[in-house]
mmCIF file with all atom_site columns, C-alpha atoms in Angstrom:
data_model
loop_
_atom_site.group_PDB
_atom_site.id
_atom_site.type_symbol
_atom_site.label_atom_id
_atom_site.label_alt_id
_atom_site.label_comp_id
_atom_site.label_asym_id
_atom_site.label_entity_id
_atom_site.label_seq_id
_atom_site.pdbx_PDB_ins_code
_atom_site.Cartn_x
_atom_site.Cartn_y
_atom_site.Cartn_z
_atom_site.occupancy
_atom_site.B_iso_or_equiv
_atom_site.pdbx_formal_charge
_atom_site.auth_seq_id
_atom_site.auth_comp_id
_atom_site.auth_asym_id
_atom_site.auth_atom_id
_atom_site.pdbx_PDB_model_num
ATOM 1   C CA . MET Y 1 1   ? -9.816  170.777 55.113 1.00 0.00 ? 1   MET Y CA 1
ATOM 2   C CA . GLY Y 1 2   ? -11.721 171.715 51.241 1.00 0.00 ? 2   GLY Y CA 1
ATOM 3   C CA . VAL Y 1 3   ? -13.153 168.084 50.965 1.00 0.00 ? 3   VAL Y CA 1
ATOM 4   C CA . TYR Y 1 4   ? -15.039 168.979 54.264 1.00 0.00 ? 4   TYR Y CA 1
ATOM 5   C CA . ILE Y 1 5   ? -16.936 171.934 52.485 1.00 0.00 ? 5   ILE Y CA 1
ATOM 6   C CA . PHE Y 1 6   ? -18.900 169.706 50.748 1.00 0.00 ? 6   PHE Y CA 1
ATOM 7   C CA . VAL Y 1 7   ? -20.072 167.530 53.693 1.00 0.00 ? 7   VAL Y CA 1
ATOM 8   C CA . LEU Y 1 8   ? -21.289 170.814 55.560 1.00 0.00 ? 8   LEU Y CA 1
ATOM 9   C CA . ALA Y 1 9   ? -22.765 171.922 52.349 1.00 0.00 ? 9   ALA Y CA 1
ATOM 10  C CA . ALA Y 1 10  ? -24.908 168.458 52.152 1.00 0.00 ? 10  ALA Y CA 1
ATOM 11  C CA . ALA Y 1 11  ? -25.408 168.546 56.084 1.00 0.00 ? 11  ALA Y CA 1
ATOM 12  C CA . ILE Y 1 12  ? -26.934 172.085 55.820 1.00 0.00 ? 12  ILE Y CA 1
ATOM 13  C CA . ALA Y 1 13  ? -29.074 170.925 53.297 1.00 0.00 ? 13  ALA Y CA 1
ATOM 14  C CA . VAL Y 1 14  ? -30.516 168.451 54.499 1.00 0.00 ? 14  VAL Y CA 1
ATOM 15  C CA . PHE Y 1 15  ? -31.488 169.221 57.840 1.00 0.00 ? 15  PHE Y CA 1
ATOM 16  C CA . GLY Y 1 16  ? -32.996 172.787 56.426 1.00 0.00 ? 16  GLY Y CA 1
ATOM 17  C CA . ILE Y 1 17  ? -35.203 170.785 53.425 1.00 0.00 ? 17  ILE Y CA 1
ATOM 18  C CA . LEU Y 1 18  ? -36.400 168.559 56.437 1.00 0.00 ? 18  LEU Y CA 1
ATOM 19  C CA . ILE Y 1 19  ? -37.334 171.140 58.895 1.00 0.00 ? 19  ILE Y CA 1
ATOM 20  C CA . PHE Y 1 20  ? -39.778 172.584 55.875 1.00 0.00 ? 20  PHE Y CA 1
ATOM 21  C CA . TYR Y 1 21  ? -40.651 169.015 55.166 1.00 0.00 ? 21  TYR Y CA 1
ATOM 22  C CA . LYS Y 1 22  ? -42.118 167.859 58.157 1.00 0.00 ? 22  LYS Y CA 1
ATOM 23  C CA . ARG Y 1 23  ? -43.865 171.279 58.459 1.00 0.00 ? 23  ARG Y CA 1
ATOM 24  C CA . ASN Y 1 24  ? -45.736 170.784 55.288 1.00 0.00 ? 24  ASN Y CA 1
ATOM 25  C CA . VAL Y 1 25  ? -46.381 167.247 55.755 1.00 0.00 ? 25  VAL Y CA 1
ATOM 26  C CA . GLU Y 1 26  ? -48.067 167.723 58.615 1.00 0.00 ? 26  GLU Y CA 1
ATOM 27  C CA . LEU Y 1 27  ? -50.388 170.227 56.639 1.00 0.00 ? 27  LEU Y CA 1
ATOM 28  C CA . ILE Y 1 28  ? -51.263 167.537 54.131 1.00 0.00 ? 28  ILE Y CA 1
ATOM 29  C CA . LYS Y 1 29  ? -51.906 164.941 57.430 1.00 0.00 ? 29  LYS Y CA 1
ATOM 30  C CA . GLU Y 1 30  ? -54.277 167.579 58.781 1.00 0.00 ? 30  GLU Y CA 1
ATOM 31  C CA . ASP Y 1 31  ? -55.965 168.756 55.806 1.00 0.00 ? 31  ASP Y CA 1
ATOM 32  C CA . PRO Y 1 32  ? -55.437 167.144 52.457 1.00 0.00 ? 32  PRO Y CA 1
ATOM 33  C CA . SER Y 1 33  ? -56.932 170.175 50.701 1.00 0.00 ? 33  SER Y CA 1
ATOM 34  C CA . LYS Y 1 34  ? -53.889 172.201 51.965 1.00 0.00 ? 34  LYS Y CA 1
ATOM 35  C CA . THR Y 1 35  ? -51.478 170.327 49.619 1.00 0.00 ? 35  THR Y CA 1
ATOM 36  C CA . GLU Y 1 36  ? -51.259 172.790 47.063 1.00 0.00 ? 36  GLU Y CA 1
ATOM 37  C CA . GLU Y 1 37  ? -50.342 175.340 50.352 1.00 0.00 ? 37  GLU Y CA 1
ATOM 38  C CA . ALA Y 1 38  ? -47.953 172.915 51.285 1.00 0.00 ? 38  ALA Y CA 1
ATOM 39  C CA . HIS Y 1 39  ? -46.309 171.852 47.739 1.00 0.00 ? 39  HIS Y CA 1
ATOM 40  C CA . LYS Y 1 40  ? -45.597 175.580 47.169 1.00 0.00 ? 40  LYS Y CA 1
ATOM 41  C CA . ASN Y 1 41  ? -44.095 176.502 50.774 1.00 0.00 ? 41  ASN Y CA 1
ATOM 42  C CA . PHE Y 1 42  ? -42.478 173.419 50.927 1.00 0.00 ? 42  PHE Y CA 1
ATOM 43  C CA . PHE Y 1 43  ? -40.464 174.735 47.317 1.00 0.00 ? 43  PHE Y CA 1
ATOM 44  C CA . ILE Y 1 44  ? -39.832 178.136 48.618 1.00 0.00 ? 44  ILE Y CA 1
ATOM 45  C CA . GLY Y 1 45  ? -38.245 176.697 51.489 1.00 0.00 ? 45  GLY Y CA 1
ATOM 46  C CA . ALA Y 1 46  ? -36.252 174.276 49.815 1.00 0.00 ? 46  ALA Y CA 1
ATOM 47  C CA . ALA Y 1 47  ? -34.992 177.345 47.573 1.00 0.00 ? 47  ALA Y CA 1
ATOM 48  C CA . ILE Y 1 48  ? -34.384 179.331 50.847 1.00 0.00 ? 48  ILE Y CA 1
ATOM 49  C CA . SER Y 1 49  ? -32.423 176.246 52.502 1.00 0.00 ? 49  SER Y CA 1
ATOM 50  C CA . GLU Y 1 50  ? -30.046 175.610 49.419 1.00 0.00 ? 50  GLU Y CA 1
ATOM 51  C CA . SER Y 1 51  ? -29.109 178.505 48.687 1.00 0.00 ? 51  SER Y CA 1
ATOM 52  C CA . ILE Y 1 52  ? -25.927 178.981 51.282 1.00 0.00 ? 52  ILE Y CA 1
ATOM 53  C CA . PRO Y 1 53  ? -25.718 174.554 50.210 1.00 0.00 ? 53  PRO Y CA 1
ATOM 54  C CA . LEU Y 1 54  ? -25.363 175.640 46.859 1.00 0.00 ? 54  LEU Y CA 1
ATOM 55  C CA . ILE Y 1 55  ? -22.727 179.180 47.394 1.00 0.00 ? 55  ILE Y CA 1
ATOM 56  C CA . LEU Y 1 56  ? -20.445 176.766 49.532 1.00 0.00 ? 56  LEU Y CA 1
ATOM 57  C CA . VAL Y 1 57  ? -20.232 173.989 46.597 1.00 0.00 ? 57  VAL Y CA 1
ATOM 58  C CA . ILE Y 1 58  ? -19.771 176.365 44.836 1.00 0.00 ? 58  ILE Y CA 1
ATOM 59  C CA . MET Y 1 59  ? -16.661 177.698 46.854 1.00 0.00 ? 59  MET Y CA 1
ATOM 60  C CA . GLY Y 1 60  ? -15.730 173.940 46.901 1.00 0.00 ? 60  GLY Y CA 1
ATOM 61  C CA . ILE Y 1 61  ? -15.427 173.923 43.325 1.00 0.00 ? 61  ILE Y CA 1
ATOM 62  C CA . VAL Y 1 62  ? -13.372 177.005 43.168 1.00 0.00 ? 62  VAL Y CA 1
ATOM 63  C CA . ASN Y 1 63  ? -10.986 175.589 45.674 1.00 0.00 ? 63  ASN Y CA 1
ATOM 64  C CA . LEU Y 1 64  ? -10.766 171.653 44.619 1.00 0.00 ? 64  LEU Y CA 1
ATOM 65  C CA . GLU Y 1 65  ? -7.575  170.253 45.049 1.00 0.00 ? 65  GLU Y CA 1
ATOM 66  C CA . GLN Y 1 66  ? -6.681  166.668 45.318 1.00 0.00 ? 66  GLN Y CA 1
ATOM 67  C CA . VAL Y 1 67  ? -6.101  164.429 47.828 1.00 0.00 ? 67  VAL Y CA 1
ATOM 68  C CA . PRO Y 1 68  ? -5.529  160.910 48.388 1.00 0.00 ? 68  PRO Y CA 1
ATOM 69  C CA . VAL Y 1 69  ? -8.154  158.742 48.308 1.00 0.00 ? 69  VAL Y CA 1
ATOM 70  C CA . GLU Y 1 70  ? -8.361  157.767 51.916 1.00 0.00 ? 70  GLU Y CA 1
ATOM 71  C CA . GLU Y 1 71  ? -8.765  161.386 52.725 1.00 0.00 ? 71  GLU Y CA 1
ATOM 72  C CA . ILE Y 1 72  ? -12.283 161.287 51.167 1.00 0.00 ? 72  ILE Y CA 1
ATOM 73  C CA . TYR Y 1 73  ? -13.303 158.213 53.011 1.00 0.00 ? 73  TYR Y CA 1
ATOM 74  C CA . PHE Y 1 74  ? -14.729 159.561 56.305 1.00 0.00 ? 74  PHE Y CA 1
ATOM 75  C CA . PRO Y 1 75  ? -16.895 162.305 54.513 1.00 0.00 ? 75  PRO Y CA 1
ATOM 76  C CA . ALA Y 1 76  ? -17.984 160.524 52.028 1.00 0.00 ? 76  ALA Y CA 1
ATOM 77  C CA . ILE Y 1 77  ? -19.116 158.031 54.634 1.00 0.00 ? 77  ILE Y CA 1
ATOM 78  C CA . ILE Y 1 78  ? -20.752 161.242 56.331 1.00 0.00 ? 78  ILE Y CA 1
ATOM 79  C CA . VAL Y 1 79  ? -22.654 162.447 53.042 1.00 0.00 ? 79  VAL Y CA 1
ATOM 80  C CA . VAL Y 1 80  ? -24.172 158.609 52.554 1.00 0.00 ? 80  VAL Y CA 1
ATOM 81  C CA . PHE Y 1 81  ? -24.991 158.620 55.992 1.00 0.00 ? 81  PHE Y CA 1
ATOM 82  C CA . LEU Y 1 82  ? -26.710 162.051 55.718 1.00 0.00 ? 82  LEU Y CA 1
ATOM 83  C CA . ILE Y 1 83  ? -28.502 160.425 52.543 1.00 0.00 ? 83  ILE Y CA 1
ATOM 84  C CA . VAL Y 1 84  ? -29.667 157.237 54.610 1.00 0.00 ? 84  VAL Y CA 1
ATOM 85  C CA . PHE Y 1 85  ? -31.198 159.792 57.544 1.00 0.00 ? 85  PHE Y CA 1
ATOM 86  C CA . SER Y 1 86  ? -33.081 161.787 55.231 1.00 0.00 ? 86  SER Y CA 1
ATOM 87  C CA . VAL Y 1 87  ? -34.505 159.016 53.717 1.00 0.00 ? 87  VAL Y CA 1
ATOM 88  C CA . PHE Y 1 88  ? -35.339 157.056 56.467 1.00 0.00 ? 88  PHE Y CA 1
ATOM 89  C CA . PHE Y 1 89  ? -36.969 160.470 58.276 1.00 0.00 ? 89  PHE Y CA 1
ATOM 90  C CA . ILE Y 1 90  ? -39.016 161.143 54.957 1.00 0.00 ? 90  ILE Y CA 1
ATOM 91  C CA . PHE Y 1 91  ? -40.274 157.901 54.899 1.00 0.00 ? 91  PHE Y CA 1
ATOM 92  C CA . LEU Y 1 92  ? -40.579 157.264 59.026 1.00 0.00 ? 92  LEU Y CA 1
ATOM 93  C CA . GLN Y 1 93  ? -43.125 160.547 58.433 1.00 0.00 ? 93  GLN Y CA 1
ATOM 94  C CA . ARG Y 1 94  ? -44.942 159.321 55.834 1.00 0.00 ? 94  ARG Y CA 1
ATOM 95  C CA . ALA Y 1 95  ? -46.064 156.224 57.401 1.00 0.00 ? 95  ALA Y CA 1
ATOM 96  C CA . VAL Y 1 96  ? -46.768 157.696 61.304 1.00 0.00 ? 96  VAL Y CA 1
ATOM 97  C CA . GLY Y 1 97  ? -50.574 159.319 61.488 1.00 0.00 ? 97  GLY Y CA 1
ATOM 98  C CA . THR Y 1 98  ? -51.539 159.237 57.882 1.00 0.00 ? 98  THR Y CA 1
ATOM 99  C CA . ASP Y 1 99  ? -55.307 158.545 57.475 1.00 0.00 ? 99  ASP Y CA 1
ATOM 100 C CA . GLU Y 1 100 ? -56.475 156.791 54.145 1.00 0.00 ? 100 GLU Y CA 1
ATOM 101 C CA . GLU Y 1 101 ? -57.435 159.894 53.065 1.00 0.00 ? 101 GLU Y CA 1
ATOM 102 C CA . SER Y 1 102 ? -54.553 161.576 52.871 1.00 0.00 ? 102 SER Y CA 1
ATOM 103 C CA . LYS Y 1 103 ? -51.960 158.949 52.242 1.00 0.00 ? 103 LYS Y CA 1
ATOM 104 C CA . PRO Y 1 104 ? -51.693 159.044 48.617 1.00 0.00 ? 104 PRO Y CA 1
ATOM 105 C CA . ARG Y 1 105 ? -50.870 162.817 48.849 1.00 0.00 ? 105 ARG Y CA 1
ATOM 106 C CA . VAL Y 1 106 ? -48.748 162.064 51.618 1.00 0.00 ? 106 VAL Y CA 1
ATOM 107 C CA . THR Y 1 107 ? -46.734 159.465 49.318 1.00 0.00 ? 107 THR Y CA 1
ATOM 108 C CA . THR Y 1 108 ? -46.653 161.778 46.403 1.00 0.00 ? 108 THR Y CA 1
ATOM 109 C CA . PHE Y 1 109 ? -45.329 164.435 48.294 1.00 0.00 ? 109 PHE Y CA 1
ATOM 110 C CA . SER Y 1 110 ? -43.151 162.204 50.295 1.00 0.00 ? 110 SER Y CA 1
ATOM 111 C CA . LEU Y 1 111 ? -41.397 160.830 46.906 1.00 0.00 ? 111 LEU Y CA 1
ATOM 112 C CA . ILE Y 1 112 ? -40.894 165.050 45.858 1.00 0.00 ? 112 ILE Y CA 1
ATOM 113 C CA . ALA Y 1 113 ? -39.175 165.624 48.957 1.00 0.00 ? 113 ALA Y CA 1
ATOM 114 C CA . VAL Y 1 114 ? -36.853 163.001 48.756 1.00 0.00 ? 114 VAL Y CA 1
ATOM 115 C CA . ALA Y 1 115 ? -35.645 164.142 45.333 1.00 0.00 ? 115 ALA Y CA 1
ATOM 116 C CA . VAL Y 1 116 ? -35.406 167.409 47.192 1.00 0.00 ? 116 VAL Y CA 1
ATOM 117 C CA . THR Y 1 117 ? -33.567 166.327 49.925 1.00 0.00 ? 117 THR Y CA 1
ATOM 118 C CA . ASN Y 1 118 ? -30.826 164.450 48.203 1.00 0.00 ? 118 ASN Y CA 1
ATOM 119 C CA . ALA Y 1 119 ? -30.186 166.177 45.207 1.00 0.00 ? 119 ALA Y CA 1
ATOM 120 C CA . ILE Y 1 120 ? -27.021 168.130 47.297 1.00 0.00 ? 120 ILE Y CA 1
ATOM 121 C CA . PRO Y 1 121 ? -25.801 165.117 49.050 1.00 0.00 ? 121 PRO Y CA 1
ATOM 122 C CA . PHE Y 1 122 ? -25.391 163.761 45.768 1.00 0.00 ? 122 PHE Y CA 1
ATOM 123 C CA . ILE Y 1 123 ? -23.491 166.455 44.281 1.00 0.00 ? 123 ILE Y CA 1
ATOM 124 C CA . ALA Y 1 124 ? -21.510 166.478 47.114 1.00 0.00 ? 124 ALA Y CA 1
ATOM 125 C CA . LEU Y 1 125 ? -20.285 163.071 46.207 1.00 0.00 ? 125 LEU Y CA 1
ATOM 126 C CA . LEU Y 1 126 ? -19.238 163.428 43.280 1.00 0.00 ? 126 LEU Y CA 1
ATOM 127 C CA . PHE Y 1 127 ? -17.408 166.063 44.018 1.00 0.00 ? 127 PHE Y CA 1
ATOM 128 C CA . LEU Y 1 128 ? -15.633 164.130 46.603 1.00 0.00 ? 128 LEU Y CA 1
ATOM 129 C CA . PHE Y 1 129 ? -14.976 161.791 44.203 1.00 0.00 ? 129 PHE Y CA 1
ATOM 130 C CA . MET Y 1 130 ? -13.367 164.159 41.591 1.00 0.00 ? 130 MET Y CA 1
ATOM 131 C CA . SER Y 1 131 ? -11.282 165.349 43.996 1.00 0.00 ? 131 SER Y CA 1
ATOM 132 C CA . THR Y 1 132 ? -9.179  162.306 44.404 1.00 0.00 ? 132 THR Y CA 1
ATOM 133 C CA . GLN Y 1 133 ? -5.655  162.062 42.652 1.00 0.00 ? 133 GLN Y CA 1
ATOM 134 C CA . ALA Y 1 134 ? -5.616  159.594 40.079 1.00 0.00 ? 134 ALA Y CA 1
#
């Protein structure tokens, strides 16, 4: 059960940040002059969305126990799926309904969102592999 706390943290972070990304990328697509406002809203939303996952990661680190490598296969697959899903979702949103005027701003915003969205899942993968028995 201890390894699934990292999976839960990754899932909450990814879905929470993607909600804020979707809302703010639409704002940029509608009016590219509101890019700064969208960035500000996104980073505030990302910080709020990562508060609970960070607490879960800390709880997972404190309660980290050694498990056989076979027990982290499924949790690791779920976390990798979350990473792939977030990248696919972000680039799909970037491509759909973007006009030529807002395309550079949406692309920049999307690349920032990929980095922010995948921070907690990569941390989760790291601690999943650290919990394996040697």
